[in-house]
PDB file of C-alpha atoms in Angstrom:
ATOM      1  CA  MET A 264     -26.581 -18.992  53.087  1.00  0.00           C
ATOM      2  CA  THR A 265     -23.919 -16.315  52.591  1.00  0.00           C
ATOM      3  CA  PRO A 266     -22.706 -14.998  55.956  1.00  0.00           C
ATOM      4  CA  ARG A 267     -22.866 -11.331  56.844  1.00  0.00           C
ATOM      5  CA  TRP A 268     -19.296 -10.244  57.494  1.00  0.00           C
ATOM      6  CA  GLN A 269     -18.085  -7.718  60.026  1.00  0.00           C
ATOM      7  CA  ARG A 270     -14.849  -6.625  61.657  1.00  0.00           C
ATOM      8  CA  ALA A 271     -14.092  -8.335  64.932  1.00  0.00           C
ATOM      9  CA  THR A 272     -13.456  -6.001  67.848  1.00  0.00           C
ATOM     10  CA  MET A 273      -9.678  -5.862  68.154  1.00  0.00           C
ATOM     11  CA  ASN A 274      -7.275  -4.110  70.479  1.00  0.00           C
ATOM     12  CA  PRO A 275      -5.481  -1.782  68.013  1.00  0.00           C
ATOM     13  CA  SER A 276      -2.077  -2.456  69.567  1.00  0.00           C
ATOM     14  CA  TRP A 277      -2.054  -5.965  68.079  1.00  0.00           C
ATOM     15  CA  ILE A 278      -1.152  -4.328  64.768  1.00  0.00           C
ATOM     16  CA  ARG A 279       2.386  -3.894  66.147  1.00  0.00           C
ATOM     17  CA  TRP A 280       2.708  -7.542  67.186  1.00  0.00           C
ATOM     18  CA  LEU A 281       0.884  -9.775  64.750  1.00  0.00           C
ATOM     19  CA  PRO A 282       1.928 -10.831  61.242  1.00  0.00           C
ATOM     20  CA  CYS A 283       0.222  -8.978  58.402  1.00  0.00           C
ATOM     21  CA  ALA A 284      -1.997 -11.956  57.533  1.00  0.00           C
ATOM     22  CA  HIS A 285      -3.868 -11.643  60.828  1.00  0.00           C
ATOM     23  CA  ALA A 286      -6.087  -9.158  58.958  1.00  0.00           C
ATOM     24  CA  TYR A 287      -7.799 -12.093  57.196  1.00  0.00           C
ATOM     25  CA  LEU A 288      -8.856 -13.407  60.597  1.00  0.00           C
ATOM     26  CA  THR A 289     -10.368 -10.123  61.761  1.00  0.00           C
ATOM     27  CA  VAL A 290     -13.246 -10.374  59.270  1.00  0.00           C
ATOM     28  CA  VAL A 291     -15.807 -12.662  60.882  1.00  0.00           C
ATOM     29  CA  PRO A 292     -19.484 -13.599  60.521  1.00  0.00           C
ATOM     30  CA  ASP A 293     -21.887 -11.648  62.705  1.00  0.00           C
ATOM     31  CA  SER A 294     -22.976 -14.870  64.392  1.00  0.00           C
ATOM     32  CA  GLY A 295     -20.283 -14.633  67.088  1.00  0.00           C
ATOM     33  CA  ARG A 296     -19.323 -18.335  67.116  1.00  0.00           C
ATOM     34  CA  PHE A 297     -18.915 -20.033  63.757  1.00  0.00           C
ATOM     35  CA  PRO A 298     -17.382 -23.123  62.089  1.00  0.00           C
ATOM     36  CA  ARG A 299     -13.868 -22.583  60.780  1.00  0.00           C
ATOM     37  CA  SER A 300     -15.045 -23.723  57.315  1.00  0.00           C
ATOM     38  CA  THR A 301     -17.091 -20.499  57.056  1.00  0.00           C
ATOM     39  CA  TRP A 302     -13.787 -18.759  56.318  1.00  0.00           C
ATOM     40  CA  ASP A 303     -12.801 -21.145  53.507  1.00  0.00           C
ATOM     41  CA  ALA A 304     -14.211 -18.974  50.720  1.00  0.00           C
ATOM     42  CA  VAL A 305     -12.404 -15.818  51.852  1.00  0.00           C
ATOM     43  CA  VAL A 306      -9.236 -16.803  53.767  1.00  0.00           C
ATOM     44  CA  PRO A 307      -6.153 -17.942  51.773  1.00  0.00           C
ATOM     45  CA  TRP A 308      -5.066 -20.596  54.246  1.00  0.00           C
ATOM     46  CA  ASP A 309      -1.796 -21.441  52.465  1.00  0.00           C
ATOM     47  CA  ASP A 310      -0.586 -17.843  52.079  1.00  0.00           C
ATOM     48  CA  PRO A 311       2.500 -16.659  54.032  1.00  0.00           C
ATOM     49  CA  VAL A 312       1.837 -14.778  57.250  1.00  0.00           C
ATOM     50  CA  TRP A 313       4.162 -11.814  56.581  1.00  0.00           C
ATOM     51  CA  CYS A 314       3.710  -9.252  53.803  1.00  0.00           C
ATOM     52  CA  ASP A 315       6.257  -9.269  50.993  1.00  0.00           C
ATOM     53  CA  PRO A 316       7.517  -5.700  50.473  1.00  0.00           C
ATOM     54  CA  GLY A 317       8.490  -6.593  46.913  1.00  0.00           C
ATOM     55  CA  ASP A 318      11.695  -5.894  45.039  1.00  0.00           C
ATOM     56  CA  ILE A 319      13.493  -2.552  45.206  1.00  0.00           C
ATOM     57  CA  GLU A 320      13.165  -2.256  41.436  1.00  0.00           C
ATOM     58  CA  ASP A 321       9.379  -2.364  41.779  1.00  0.00           C
ATOM     59  CA  TRP A 322       9.573   0.528  44.231  1.00  0.00           C
ATOM     60  CA  MET A 323      11.795   2.454  41.823  1.00  0.00           C
ATOM     61  CA  GLY A 324       9.422   1.788  38.941  1.00  0.00           C
ATOM     62  CA  ARG A 325       6.401   3.091  40.855  1.00  0.00           C
ATOM     63  CA  ALA A 326       8.304   6.214  41.875  1.00  0.00           C
ATOM     64  CA  ALA A 327       9.416   6.863  38.294  1.00  0.00           C
ATOM     65  CA  ARG A 328       5.770   7.107  37.236  1.00  0.00           C
ATOM     66  CA  ARG A 329       5.080   9.938  39.687  1.00  0.00           C
ATOM     67  CA  PRO A 330       5.297  13.369  38.053  1.00  0.00           C
ATOM     68  CA  GLY A 331       7.521  16.137  39.332  1.00  0.00           C
ATOM     69  CA  ARG A 332      10.193  14.118  41.149  1.00  0.00           C
ATOM     70  CA  ARG A 333      13.927  14.515  40.496  1.00  0.00           C
ATOM     71  CA  ALA A 334      15.437  11.122  39.769  1.00  0.00           C
ATOM     72  CA  GLU A 335      18.628  11.141  41.852  1.00  0.00           C
ATOM     73  CA  PRO A 336      17.251  12.413  45.206  1.00  0.00           C
ATOM     74  CA  ALA A 337      14.159  10.230  44.782  1.00  0.00           C
ATOM     75  CA  GLU A 338      16.285   7.113  44.284  1.00  0.00           C
ATOM     76  CA  ARG A 339      18.288   7.778  47.458  1.00  0.00           C
ATOM     77  CA  GLN A 340      15.103   8.358  49.458  1.00  0.00           C
ATOM     78  CA  ILE A 341      13.414   5.244  48.106  1.00  0.00           C
ATOM     79  CA  ARG A 342      16.416   3.030  48.793  1.00  0.00           C
ATOM     80  CA  ALA A 343      16.681   4.394  52.338  1.00  0.00           C
ATOM     81  CA  ARG A 344      12.981   3.845  52.975  1.00  0.00           C
ATOM     82  CA  TYR A 345      13.126   0.341  51.504  1.00  0.00           C
ATOM     83  CA  ALA A 346      16.024  -0.536  53.809  1.00  0.00           C
ATOM     84  CA  GLN A 347      14.061   0.789  56.807  1.00  0.00           C
ATOM     85  CA  VAL A 348      11.021  -1.301  55.888  1.00  0.00           C
ATOM     86  CA  LEU A 349      13.101  -4.463  55.517  1.00  0.00           C
ATOM     87  CA  ALA A 350      14.912  -3.907  58.815  1.00  0.00           C
ATOM     88  CA  LEU A 351      11.704  -3.224  60.740  1.00  0.00           C
ATOM     89  CA  ARG A 352       9.962  -6.186  59.120  1.00  0.00           C
ATOM     90  CA  GLU A 353      12.860  -8.458  60.125  1.00  0.00           C
ATOM     91  CA  THR A 354      12.727  -7.186  63.701  1.00  0.00           C
ATOM     92  CA  ARG A 355       8.972  -7.768  63.909  1.00  0.00           C
ATOM     93  CA  ILE A 356       9.358 -11.320  62.595  1.00  0.00           C
ATOM     94  CA  ASP A 357      12.056 -12.056  65.172  1.00  0.00           C
ATOM     95  CA  VAL A 358      10.075 -10.569  68.073  1.00  0.00           C
ATOM     96  CA  PHE A 359       6.886 -12.464  67.204  1.00  0.00           C
ATOM     97  CA  ALA A 360       8.837 -15.704  66.799  1.00  0.00           C
ATOM     98  CA  ASP A 361      10.348 -15.139  70.247  1.00  0.00           C
ATOM     99  CA  MET A 362       6.857 -14.688  71.765  1.00  0.00           C
ATOM    100  CA  CYS A 363       5.805 -17.988  70.184  1.00  0.00           C
ATOM    101  CA  ARG A 364       8.849 -19.829  71.520  1.00  0.00           C
ATOM    102  CA  ARG A 365       8.265 -18.458  75.025  1.00  0.00           C
ATOM    103  CA  ARG A 366       4.796 -20.016  74.922  1.00  0.00           C
ATOM    104  CA  ASP A 367       6.078 -23.259  73.367  1.00  0.00           C
ATOM    105  CA  LEU A 368       4.083 -22.575  70.218  1.00  0.00           C
ATOM    106  CA  PRO A 369       5.348 -23.424  66.723  1.00  0.00           C
ATOM    107  CA  VAL A 370       6.290 -20.304  64.761  1.00  0.00           C
ATOM    108  CA  PRO A 371       3.589 -19.931  62.061  1.00  0.00           C
ATOM    109  CA  HIS A 372       4.453 -19.676  58.374  1.00  0.00           C
ATOM    110  CA  THR A 373       0.994 -19.961  56.775  1.00  0.00           C
ATOM    111  CA  VAL A 374      -2.395 -18.474  57.651  1.00  0.00           C
ATOM    112  CA  THR A 375      -3.570 -21.924  58.774  1.00  0.00           C
ATOM    113  CA  GLU A 376      -0.678 -22.128  61.225  1.00  0.00           C
ATOM    114  CA  LEU A 377      -1.275 -18.530  62.309  1.00  0.00           C
ATOM    115  CA  LEU A 378      -4.830 -19.309  63.440  1.00  0.00           C
ATOM    116  CA  THR A 379      -3.548 -22.220  65.528  1.00  0.00           C
ATOM    117  CA  CYS A 380      -0.824 -20.001  66.990  1.00  0.00           C
ATOM    118  CA  LEU A 381      -3.257 -17.199  67.888  1.00  0.00           C
ATOM    119  CA  ALA A 382      -5.546 -19.737  69.507  1.00  0.00           C
ATOM    120  CA  GLY A 383      -2.567 -20.867  71.589  1.00  0.00           C
ATOM    121  CA  LEU A 384      -2.023 -17.258  72.659  1.00  0.00           C
ATOM    122  CA  GLY A 385      -5.674 -16.982  73.685  1.00  0.00           C
ATOM    123  CA  LEU A 386      -6.892 -14.721  70.871  1.00  0.00           C
ATOM    124  CA  PHE A 387      -9.260 -17.366  69.472  1.00  0.00           C
ATOM    125  CA  ASP A 388     -11.177 -20.309  70.872  1.00  0.00           C
ATOM    126  CA  LEU A 389     -11.117 -23.407  68.668  1.00  0.00           C
ATOM    127  CA  ASP A 390     -13.622 -25.926  70.026  1.00  0.00           C
ATOM    128  CA  GLY A 391     -15.010 -29.193  68.786  1.00  0.00           C
ATOM    129  CA  ALA A 392     -14.194 -31.254  65.712  1.00  0.00           C
ATOM    130  CA  THR A 393     -10.524 -31.333  64.722  1.00  0.00           C
ATOM    131  CA  GLY A 394     -11.265 -30.840  61.029  1.00  0.00           C
ATOM    132  CA  ASP A 395     -13.810 -28.045  61.410  1.00  0.00           C
ATOM    133  CA  PRO A 396     -13.710 -26.560  64.921  1.00  0.00           C
ATOM    134  CA  TRP A 397     -15.983 -23.812  66.164  1.00  0.00           C
ATOM    135  CA  VAL A 398     -14.218 -20.439  66.253  1.00  0.00           C
ATOM    136  CA  ARG A 399     -14.745 -17.547  68.637  1.00  0.00           C
ATOM    137  CA  PRO A 400     -12.431 -14.487  68.465  1.00  0.00           C
ATOM    138  CA  HIS A 401     -10.987 -12.714  71.502  1.00  0.00           C
ATOM    139  CA  LEU A 402      -8.949 -10.109  69.638  1.00  0.00           C
ATOM    140  CA  ASP A 403     -10.089  -7.419  72.054  1.00  0.00           C
ATOM    141  CA  ARG A 404      -7.727  -8.772  74.707  1.00  0.00           C
ATOM    142  CA  ASP A 405      -4.841  -6.527  75.742  1.00  0.00           C
ATOM    143  CA  PRO A 406      -1.349  -7.651  74.636  1.00  0.00           C
ATOM    144  CA  LEU A 407      -0.240  -6.969  78.210  1.00  0.00           C
ATOM    145  CA  ASP A 408      -2.623  -9.698  79.395  1.00  0.00           C
ATOM    146  CA  VAL A 409      -1.716 -12.188  76.664  1.00  0.00           C
ATOM    147  CA  LEU A 410       1.948 -11.996  75.740  1.00  0.00           C
ATOM    148  CA  PRO A 411       4.726 -13.543  77.883  1.00  0.00           C
ATOM    149  CA  LEU A 412       6.457 -10.226  78.566  1.00  0.00           C
ATOM    150  CA  SER A 413       9.071  -9.524  81.194  1.00  0.00           C
ATOM    151  CA  PRO A 414       8.443  -6.571  83.566  1.00  0.00           C
ATOM    152  CA  PRO A 415      10.713  -4.220  81.541  1.00  0.00           C
ATOM    153  CA  GLU A 416       9.017  -5.355  78.304  1.00  0.00           C
ATOM    154  CA  SER A 417       5.609  -4.690  79.876  1.00  0.00           C
ATOM    155  CA  ASP A 418       6.719  -1.155  80.752  1.00  0.00           C
ATOM    156  CA  LEU A 419       7.795  -0.601  77.141  1.00  0.00           C
ATOM    157  CA  GLU A 420       4.478  -1.990  75.912  1.00  0.00           C
ATOM    158  CA  ARG A 421       2.551   0.472  78.087  1.00  0.00           C
ATOM    159  CA  LEU A 422       4.536   3.320  76.551  1.00  0.00           C
ATOM    160  CA  ALA A 423       3.948   1.917  73.054  1.00  0.00           C
ATOM    161  CA  GLN A 424       0.213   1.697  73.718  1.00  0.00           C
ATOM    162  CA  ARG A 425       0.230   5.333  74.788  1.00  0.00           C
ATOM    163  CA  ASP A 426       1.862   6.169  71.441  1.00  0.00           C
ATOM    164  CA  ASP A 427      -0.775   4.048  69.686  1.00  0.00           C
ATOM    165  CA  ARG A 428      -3.543   6.072  71.320  1.00  0.00           C
ATOM    166  CA  ALA A 429      -1.854   9.314  70.261  1.00  0.00           C
ATOM    167  CA  VAL A 430      -1.903   8.159  66.627  1.00  0.00           C
ATOM    168  CA  GLN A 431      -5.541   7.048  66.928  1.00  0.00           C
ATOM    169  CA  VAL A 432      -6.482  10.480  68.288  1.00  0.00           C
ATOM    170  CA  ALA A 433      -4.437  12.193  65.555  1.00  0.00           C
ATOM    171  CA  ILE A 434      -6.374  10.232  62.912  1.00  0.00           C
ATOM    172  CA  ALA A 435      -9.647  11.294  64.558  1.00  0.00           C
ATOM    173  CA  VAL A 436      -8.567  14.946  64.658  1.00  0.00           C
ATOM    174  CA  ARG A 437      -7.604  14.815  60.985  1.00  0.00           C
ATOM    175  CA  ARG A 438     -11.013  13.344  60.102  1.00  0.00           C
ATOM    176  CA  LEU A 439     -12.787  16.097  62.051  1.00  0.00           C
ATOM    177  CA  ALA A 440     -10.609  18.721  60.419  1.00  0.00           C
ATOM    178  CA  VAL A 441     -11.355  17.518  56.894  1.00  0.00           C
ATOM    179  CA  ARG A 442     -15.086  17.490  57.628  1.00  0.00           C
ATOM    180  CA  THR A 443     -14.924  21.041  58.922  1.00  0.00           C
ATOM    181  CA  ARG A 444     -13.460  22.729  55.875  1.00  0.00           C
ATOM    182  CA  ARG A 445     -12.222  21.769  52.426  1.00  0.00           C
ATOM    183  CA  ARG A 446      -9.793  24.675  51.952  1.00  0.00           C
ATOM    184  CA  TRP A 447      -7.440  25.366  54.803  1.00  0.00           C
ATOM    185  CA  PRO A 448      -5.227  28.225  55.956  1.00  0.00           C
ATOM    186  CA  ARG A 449      -1.849  27.292  57.370  1.00  0.00           C
ATOM    187  CA  ARG A 450      -3.385  26.732  60.814  1.00  0.00           C
ATOM    188  CA  ARG A 451      -6.953  25.900  61.569  1.00  0.00           C
ATOM    189  CA  THR A 452      -8.944  25.560  64.805  1.00  0.00           C
ATOM    190  CA  VAL A 453     -11.684  22.962  65.120  1.00  0.00           C
ATOM    191  CA  GLY A 454     -14.259  23.220  67.886  1.00  0.00           C
ATOM    192  CA  THR A 455     -15.347  19.833  69.228  1.00  0.00           C
ATOM    193  CA  THR A 456     -15.559  17.836  72.457  1.00  0.00           C
ATOM    194  CA  PHE A 457     -13.277  15.319  74.119  1.00  0.00           C
ATOM    195  CA  GLY A 458     -16.132  12.818  73.874  1.00  0.00           C
ATOM    196  CA  ALA A 459     -16.501  13.298  70.108  1.00  0.00           C
ATOM    197  CA  VAL A 460     -12.769  12.815  69.520  1.00  0.00           C
ATOM    198  CA  ALA A 461     -12.742   9.797  71.848  1.00  0.00           C
ATOM    199  CA  GLY A 462     -15.652   8.203  69.978  1.00  0.00           C
ATOM    200  CA  LEU A 463     -13.916   8.590  66.617  1.00  0.00           C
ATOM    201  CA  ALA A 464     -10.575   7.376  67.979  1.00  0.00           C
ATOM    202  CA  GLY A 465     -11.920   4.388  69.922  1.00  0.00           C
ATOM    203  CA  VAL A 466     -10.346   5.519  73.206  1.00  0.00           C
ATOM    204  CA  THR A 467     -11.691   7.025  76.432  1.00  0.00           C
ATOM    205  CA  PRO A 468     -12.080  10.798  76.979  1.00  0.00           C
ATOM    206  CA  GLN A 469      -9.322  10.652  79.606  1.00  0.00           C
ATOM    207  CA  GLU A 470      -7.008   8.907  77.129  1.00  0.00           C
ATOM    208  CA  THR A 471      -7.974  11.545  74.549  1.00  0.00           C
ATOM    209  CA  ARG A 472      -6.837  14.352  76.854  1.00  0.00           C
ATOM    210  CA  GLN A 473      -3.513  12.609  77.432  1.00  0.00           C
ATOM    211  CA  ALA A 474      -3.063  11.935  73.703  1.00  0.00           C
ATOM    212  CA  LEU A 475      -3.737  15.577  72.806  1.00  0.00           C
ATOM    213  CA  ASP A 476      -1.057  16.619  75.311  1.00  0.00           C
ATOM    214  CA  ASP A 477       1.344  14.139  73.700  1.00  0.00           C
ATOM    215  CA  LEU A 478       0.507  15.403  70.204  1.00  0.00           C
ATOM    216  CA  ALA A 479       1.305  18.965  71.254  1.00  0.00           C
ATOM    217  CA  GLY A 480       4.970  18.044  71.468  1.00  0.00           C
ATOM    218  CA  LEU A 481       4.936  15.450  68.728  1.00  0.00           C
ATOM    219  CA  ALA A 482       3.042  17.209  65.947  1.00  0.00           C
ATOM    220  CA  GLY A 483       2.552  20.864  66.852  1.00  0.00           C
ATOM    221  CA  LEU A 484      -1.096  20.426  67.828  1.00  0.00           C
ATOM    222  CA  ARG A 485      -2.665  22.801  70.373  1.00  0.00           C
ATOM    223  CA  ALA A 486      -5.720  21.967  72.474  1.00  0.00           C
ATOM    224  CA  ASP A 487      -7.447  24.790  74.364  1.00  0.00           C
ATOM    225  CA  PRO A 488     -10.456  24.436  76.679  1.00  0.00           C
ATOM    226  CA  GLY A 489     -13.804  25.446  75.242  1.00  0.00           C
ATOM    227  CA  ASP A 490     -16.785  27.122  76.874  1.00  0.00           C
ATOM    228  CA  ARG A 491     -18.089  23.855  78.387  1.00  0.00           C
ATOM    229  CA  PRO A 492     -16.291  21.260  80.575  1.00  0.00           C
ATOM    230  CA  ASP A 493     -16.074  18.716  77.731  1.00  0.00           C
ATOM    231  CA  ALA A 494     -15.427  21.227  74.944  1.00  0.00           C
ATOM    232  CA  VAL A 495     -12.035  21.681  73.321  1.00  0.00           C
ATOM    233  CA  ARG A 496     -10.633  23.834  70.526  1.00  0.00           C
ATOM    234  CA  ILE A 497      -7.943  21.980  68.591  1.00  0.00           C
ATOM    235  CA  THR A 498      -5.522  23.870  66.363  1.00  0.00           C
ATOM    236  CA  VAL A 499      -3.353  21.959  63.899  1.00  0.00           C
ATOM    237  CA  PRO A 500      -0.744  22.990  61.320  1.00  0.00           C
ATOM    238  CA  TRP A 501      -2.085  22.211  57.865  1.00  0.00           C
ATOM    239  CA  PRO A 502      -1.365  20.444  55.549  1.00  0.00           C
ATOM    240  CA  GLU A 503       1.565  19.013  57.531  1.00  0.00           C
ATOM    241  CA  PHE A 504      -0.660  17.407  60.164  1.00  0.00           C
ATOM    242  CA  GLY A 505      -2.811  15.640  57.573  1.00  0.00           C
ATOM    243  CA  GLN A 506       0.246  14.435  55.684  1.00  0.00           C
ATOM    244  CA  ARG A 507       1.790  13.055  58.865  1.00  0.00           C
ATOM    245  CA  PHE A 508      -1.326  11.048  59.777  1.00  0.00           C
ATOM    246  CA  PRO A 509      -2.891  10.013  56.442  1.00  0.00           C
ATOM    247  CA  PHE A 510      -4.046   6.602  57.706  1.00  0.00           C
ATOM    248  CA  SER A 511      -7.640   5.517  58.248  1.00  0.00           C
ATOM    249  CA  GLU A 512      -6.585   3.271  61.144  1.00  0.00           C
ATOM    250  CA  LEU A 513      -3.467   2.463  63.137  1.00  0.00           C
ATOM    251  CA  PRO A 514      -0.914   1.107  60.615  1.00  0.00           C
ATOM    252  CA  ALA A 515       1.586  -1.691  61.028  1.00  0.00           C
ATOM    253  CA  PRO A 516       4.977  -0.144  61.917  1.00  0.00           C
ATOM    254  CA  GLU A 517       6.665  -0.906  58.586  1.00  0.00           C
ATOM    255  CA  HIS A 518       3.695   0.620  56.724  1.00  0.00           C
ATOM    256  CA  ALA A 519       3.970   3.884  58.647  1.00  0.00           C
ATOM    257  CA  ILE A 520       7.511   4.729  57.500  1.00  0.00           C
TER     258      ILE A 520
END
């Protein structure tokens, strides 16, 4: 029988910590607990755990096919962005490897090894037979409760999670804005509630209020109280706001450059 697949509940902040290939392990059967072999038809167990950004010439070739771009400035921008992506990718690989070593876990290189590593971190249970253990995900756990962070690193993680929530709320605001009107003036006000934004963003109403305050300084957003306690009128610069947050979900850092 073909399983019915769904996305496992995951703390969004893991996107900053985990190798790209963790995405394969977030699609799970709706049965809750399942044999590892259920994944065999959909998970490339021997694939590398980190995305390959490709060659700079591939980036240049894709850019050359876009109309209306001047060649020389575009090349400088693409090379600078490519260098940023490589540097951030290298940093993420080093940081994740350090977390593994602190827990005495082998650094994973394939998806098979990644599952074992994440089980060692407590993000999956692997129970039973060695060849085909039963799997149960715990991706909803907070990185602060899982990773071997020092006190200063924990403080930085709390700040990073606050930034994550701001991006999640920005994505929700953009989705509400696009629903409201197809053609936009330079600024547009959307009437909604903190609860509605929170539900779209996957955060609490209190976190939504904090994130909207953060976005005021970060992205020129303005949030004014409405005519009810939960109501809010959100004004955003358009199209700049939509272009700044084009994602459908929180992106990995190197994909957000």
